């Protein structure tokens, strides 16, 4: 492992969700604990987030959102298959249910994704170098095709494919959550060919499900990285450089009613787990572990 160079993109998701999330993410970036962010353009503090990214030179991509809050496309705000009876997106599980029942109009999905890319461009002054999906909606059946078309149309090269090595051995994840993760994993396997055909790329390794919230610790991150790198180099011993994306959700807990994407902040945003992630990521022993393993933090433009 000594000679191997590991390029690690530590992405803070949900940038723009609320002022306290923004502050936590910026503090993490300035501490050298994250190296990249993913912006929710329908977040209540998205414009502020874009300004902060510009001010601090934080590499920023798009966290496409079809499941929480309100659409950004004007036409879809009033009458759309993407909305529930309250006029908001269907929710993390509700979106999946509506999709499986054939209730979602894919041309509206495409319209909303394009509107989010356009708004990202408006807020930041550039197109996103990478684009992923809030609550992993981008790897779902049907959506994956539309998502890939949008990336191709805008020339967005990078995405995230949430297949996490070693996920099956994580006995600390509660069964209901594990079921959701295994669904995400299966959807991701079925997405690989679609993204590949469209010329879209993603890092060699994804980590972030097993290390989320209360499950994050210096040792959980360390062992997730070490075992994933070992597994990959066993398969491809000639590799000299390995790229990893570690998905994280640091922040200071949201205080309602401030925050969210139109409906106020959700439970995870208000919980101590956000702060726990922030405090873990900035620990000096994590930083020194990176150094000892020849792990260099970077963003998508560096891989």
Coordinates of C-alpha atoms in Angstrom, one line a residue:
X1 CA 0.0 0.0 0.0
X2 CA 3.0 2.3 0.5
X3 CA 3.6 3.0 -3.1
X4 CA -0.1 3.5 -3.9
X5 CA -1.4 7.0 -4.3
X6 CA -4.9 7.4 -3.0
X7 CA -6.9 10.5 -4.1
X8 CA -9.8 11.0 -1.7
X9 CA -12.7 13.3 -2.5
X10 CA -14.5 14.1 0.8
X11 CA -17.9 15.5 -0.3
X12 CA -20.1 17.4 2.1
X13 CA -23.6 16.8 0.9
X14 CA -26.7 19.0 1.3
X15 CA -24.8 22.3 1.0
X16 CA -27.5 25.1 0.9
X17 CA -29.9 23.2 3.2
X18 CA -29.8 25.8 5.9
X19 CA -27.4 28.5 7.3
X20 CA -26.2 26.1 10.0
X21 CA -25.4 23.4 7.6
X22 CA -23.6 25.9 5.4
X23 CA -21.5 27.1 8.4
X24 CA -20.6 23.5 9.4
X25 CA -19.6 22.6 5.9
X26 CA -17.4 25.7 5.5
X27 CA -15.8 25.1 8.9
X28 CA -15.0 21.6 7.8
X29 CA -13.5 22.7 4.6
X30 CA -11.4 25.4 6.2
X31 CA -10.1 22.7 8.7
X32 CA -9.0 20.6 5.7
X33 CA -11.5 17.9 6.6
X34 CA -13.6 18.0 3.4
X35 CA -12.5 18.8 -0.1
X36 CA -15.7 19.1 -2.1
X37 CA -19.4 20.0 -1.7
X38 CA -22.6 19.1 -3.3
X39 CA -25.2 21.9 -3.5
X40 CA -29.0 21.5 -3.1
X41 CA -30.2 24.3 -5.4
X42 CA -33.7 24.1 -3.9
X43 CA -32.3 24.4 -0.4
X44 CA -33.4 27.5 1.6
X45 CA -29.8 28.7 1.9
X46 CA -28.6 27.8 -1.6
X47 CA -27.7 31.3 -2.7
X48 CA -25.7 31.9 0.5
X49 CA -24.0 28.6 0.0
X50 CA -22.9 29.5 -3.6
X51 CA -21.5 32.8 -2.2
X52 CA -19.6 31.0 0.5
X53 CA -18.1 28.5 -2.0
X54 CA -16.9 31.4 -4.2
X55 CA -15.5 33.3 -1.2
X56 CA -13.6 30.2 0.1
X57 CA -12.8 28.7 -3.2
X58 CA -14.7 25.4 -2.4
X59 CA -15.0 23.0 -5.2
X60 CA -18.8 22.6 -5.7
X61 CA -21.1 20.2 -7.7
X62 CA -24.8 19.6 -7.9
X63 CA -26.8 17.5 -5.5
X64 CA -29.9 16.9 -7.7
X65 CA -33.0 16.7 -5.6
X66 CA -36.3 15.1 -6.8
X67 CA -37.5 13.8 -3.4
X68 CA -37.4 16.6 -0.8
X69 CA -39.2 20.0 -0.8
X70 CA -40.2 22.0 -3.9
X71 CA -39.1 21.8 -7.5
X72 CA -37.1 24.8 -8.9
X73 CA -38.8 24.6 -12.4
X74 CA -41.6 27.1 -12.4
X75 CA -43.9 25.1 -14.6
X76 CA -43.7 22.1 -12.3
X77 CA -44.5 24.0 -9.1
X78 CA -48.2 23.9 -9.7
X79 CA -49.2 20.7 -11.5
X80 CA -46.7 17.8 -11.8
X81 CA -46.4 14.1 -11.3
X82 CA -43.4 14.9 -9.1
X83 CA -45.6 16.4 -6.4
X84 CA -47.8 15.0 -3.7
X85 CA -51.2 16.5 -2.7
X86 CA -49.4 19.1 -0.5
X87 CA -47.5 20.4 -3.5
X88 CA -44.1 19.0 -2.4
X89 CA -41.9 16.2 -3.8
X90 CA -43.0 12.7 -2.8
X91 CA -40.2 12.1 -0.2
X92 CA -37.4 9.6 0.0
X93 CA -39.6 6.5 0.1
X94 CA -42.7 8.2 -1.5
X95 CA -40.7 9.0 -4.7
X96 CA -39.7 5.3 -4.9
X97 CA -43.2 4.2 -4.4
X98 CA -44.6 6.6 -7.0
X99 CA -41.9 5.5 -9.5
X100 CA -42.6 1.8 -9.0
X101 CA -46.3 2.4 -9.6
X102 CA -45.5 4.2 -12.9
X103 CA -46.9 7.5 -11.7
X104 CA -43.9 9.7 -12.5
X105 CA -43.6 11.4 -15.8
X106 CA -40.0 11.1 -17.0
X107 CA -40.1 14.2 -19.2
X108 CA -40.9 16.1 -16.0
X109 CA -38.0 14.5 -14.2
X110 CA -35.8 15.6 -17.1
X111 CA -37.3 19.1 -17.0
X112 CA -36.6 19.5 -13.3
X113 CA -33.1 18.1 -13.5
X114 CA -32.2 20.6 -16.3
X115 CA -33.8 23.4 -14.3
X116 CA -31.6 22.5 -11.4
X117 CA -28.4 22.5 -13.6
X118 CA -29.5 25.9 -15.0
X119 CA -30.1 27.3 -11.5
X120 CA -26.7 25.9 -10.3
X121 CA -25.1 27.8 -13.2
X122 CA -26.9 30.9 -12.3
X123 CA -25.9 30.7 -8.6
X124 CA -22.2 29.7 -9.1
X125 CA -21.3 31.1 -12.5
X126 CA -20.3 27.7 -13.9
X127 CA -21.7 24.3 -14.7
X128 CA -21.3 21.6 -12.0
X129 CA -18.1 19.4 -12.5
X130 CA -20.0 16.6 -10.9
X131 CA -23.7 15.8 -10.2
X132 CA -25.2 13.2 -7.9
X133 CA -28.6 12.5 -6.4
X134 CA -30.1 13.5 -3.1
X135 CA -31.2 10.3 -1.3
X136 CA -29.7 8.4 -4.2
X137 CA -32.6 9.0 -6.6
X138 CA -30.3 9.3 -9.6
X139 CA -29.7 5.5 -9.8
X140 CA -33.3 4.5 -9.7
X141 CA -34.9 2.7 -12.7
X142 CA -35.9 5.1 -15.5
X143 CA -34.5 8.0 -13.6
X144 CA -31.0 6.7 -14.3
X145 CA -31.5 7.1 -18.1
X146 CA -32.8 10.6 -17.9
X147 CA -30.1 11.6 -15.4
X148 CA -27.4 10.3 -17.8
X149 CA -28.9 12.2 -20.7
X150 CA -28.9 15.4 -18.8
X151 CA -25.2 14.9 -17.7
X152 CA -24.3 14.2 -21.3
X153 CA -26.2 17.2 -22.7
X154 CA -24.4 19.6 -20.3
X155 CA -21.0 17.8 -20.6
X156 CA -21.0 17.0 -16.8
X157 CA -18.3 14.3 -16.6
X158 CA -18.6 12.9 -13.1
X159 CA -21.2 11.4 -10.8
X160 CA -21.5 9.0 -7.8
X161 CA -22.4 5.3 -8.0
X162 CA -23.2 4.3 -4.4
X163 CA -21.8 0.7 -4.4
X164 CA -19.9 0.4 -1.1
X165 CA -17.4 -2.4 -0.6
X166 CA -17.9 -4.2 2.6
X167 CA -21.4 -2.9 3.2
X168 CA -22.7 -6.4 3.7
X169 CA -20.3 -7.0 6.7
X170 CA -21.6 -3.9 8.6
X171 CA -23.6 -5.6 11.3
X172 CA -24.1 -2.3 13.2
X173 CA -26.6 -1.0 10.6
X174 CA -30.2 -1.6 11.6
X175 CA -32.1 -4.0 9.3
X176 CA -34.6 -1.4 8.0
X177 CA -31.8 0.9 7.0
X178 CA -29.8 -2.0 5.6
X179 CA -32.8 -2.9 3.4
X180 CA -32.8 0.6 2.0
X181 CA -29.0 0.5 1.4
X182 CA -29.2 -2.9 -0.3
X183 CA -31.9 -1.4 -2.6
X184 CA -29.6 1.5 -3.4
X185 CA -26.8 -1.0 -4.1
X186 CA -28.9 -3.1 -6.4
X187 CA -30.1 0.1 -8.3
X188 CA -26.5 1.2 -8.6
X189 CA -25.3 -2.1 -10.1
X190 CA -28.1 -1.8 -12.7
X191 CA -27.0 1.8 -13.4
X192 CA -23.3 1.1 -14.2
X193 CA -23.9 0.2 -17.9
X194 CA -26.2 3.2 -18.5
X195 CA -23.7 5.7 -17.1
X196 CA -20.8 4.0 -18.9
X197 CA -22.7 4.1 -22.2
X198 CA -23.1 7.9 -21.8
X199 CA -19.4 8.3 -21.1
X200 CA -20.0 9.3 -17.4
X201 CA -17.3 8.6 -14.9
X202 CA -17.1 8.2 -11.1
X203 CA -14.3 7.4 -8.6
X204 CA -13.0 3.8 -8.2
X205 CA -14.4 3.5 -4.7
X206 CA -17.5 4.9 -2.9
X207 CA -17.8 5.1 0.9
X208 CA -20.5 6.8 2.9
X209 CA -23.4 4.5 3.9
X210 CA -21.5 2.5 6.6
X211 CA -19.9 5.7 8.1
X212 CA -23.0 7.9 8.2
X213 CA -24.2 9.8 11.3
X214 CA -23.8 8.0 14.5
X215 CA -21.8 5.2 12.7
X216 CA -19.0 7.7 11.8
X217 CA -15.8 7.4 13.7
X218 CA -12.1 7.8 12.9
X219 CA -11.8 4.0 13.0
X220 CA -14.9 3.4 10.8
X221 CA -13.6 5.7 8.1
X222 CA -10.1 4.3 8.4
X223 CA -11.2 0.7 8.1
X224 CA -13.7 1.4 5.3
X225 CA -10.9 3.1 3.3
X226 CA -8.2 0.5 4.1
X227 CA -10.4 -2.5 3.3
X228 CA -11.8 -1.0 0.1
X229 CA -8.3 -0.1 -1.2
X230 CA -7.1 -3.6 -0.3
X231 CA -10.0 -5.2 -2.1
X232 CA -9.4 -3.0 -5.2
X233 CA -5.7 -3.6 -5.4
X234 CA -6.2 -7.4 -5.0
X235 CA -8.4 -7.2 -8.1
X236 CA -6.1 -4.8 -10.0
X237 CA -2.6 -5.2 -8.6
X238 CA -1.1 -2.9 -11.2
X239 CA -3.0 0.2 -10.0
X240 CA -0.8 3.1 -9.0
X241 CA -3.6 5.6 -8.2
X242 CA -6.9 4.9 -6.6
X243 CA -9.7 7.4 -6.4
X244 CA -12.3 7.4 -3.6
X245 CA -15.3 9.5 -2.8
X246 CA -16.3 9.6 0.9
X247 CA -19.8 11.0 1.2
X248 CA -20.4 13.0 4.5
X249 CA -23.1 15.1 6.1
X250 CA -21.5 17.5 8.5
X251 CA -23.2 20.6 9.9
X252 CA -24.5 22.3 13.0
X253 CA -28.0 20.9 13.7
X254 CA -30.8 22.8 11.9
X255 CA -33.2 24.8 14.1
X256 CA -36.7 24.8 12.7
X257 CA -38.5 26.5 11.0
X258 CA -35.2 27.6 9.3
X259 CA -33.9 25.3 6.7
X260 CA -34.9 22.6 4.4
X261 CA -36.0 22.6 0.7
X262 CA -39.4 24.1 1.1
X263 CA -41.0 22.1 3.9
X264 CA -38.6 22.9 6.8
X265 CA -35.7 20.7 8.0
X266 CA -36.0 17.0 8.4
X267 CA -35.1 14.9 11.5
X268 CA -31.5 14.0 10.4
X269 CA -30.8 17.7 9.8
X270 CA -31.9 18.6 13.3
X271 CA -30.1 15.7 15.0
X272 CA -26.8 15.6 16.9
X273 CA -25.5 13.2 14.2
X274 CA -24.6 16.1 11.9
X275 CA -22.4 17.7 14.6
X276 CA -21.0 14.3 15.4
X277 CA -19.8 13.9 11.8
X278 CA -18.3 17.4 11.8
X279 CA -16.4 16.7 15.1
X280 CA -15.2 13.4 13.8
X281 CA -14.0 14.7 10.4
X282 CA -11.9 17.5 11.9
X283 CA -10.0 15.2 14.3
X284 CA -6.2 15.4 13.9
X285 CA -5.8 11.7 14.1
X286 CA -7.9 11.3 10.9
X287 CA -5.7 13.8 9.1
X288 CA -2.6 12.1 10.3
X289 CA -4.0 8.7 9.1
X290 CA -4.4 10.2 5.6
X291 CA -0.8 11.3 5.6
X292 CA 0.5 7.9 6.8
X293 CA -1.4 6.2 4.0
X294 CA -0.4 8.6 1.2
X295 CA -4.0 9.8 0.9
X296 CA -4.4 13.1 -0.7
X297 CA -7.7 15.1 -0.4
X298 CA -8.9 16.5 -3.6
X299 CA -11.9 17.3 -5.8
X300 CA -13.3 15.9 -9.0
X301 CA -11.3 18.2 -11.2
X302 CA -8.1 16.6 -9.7
X303 CA -8.8 13.0 -10.6

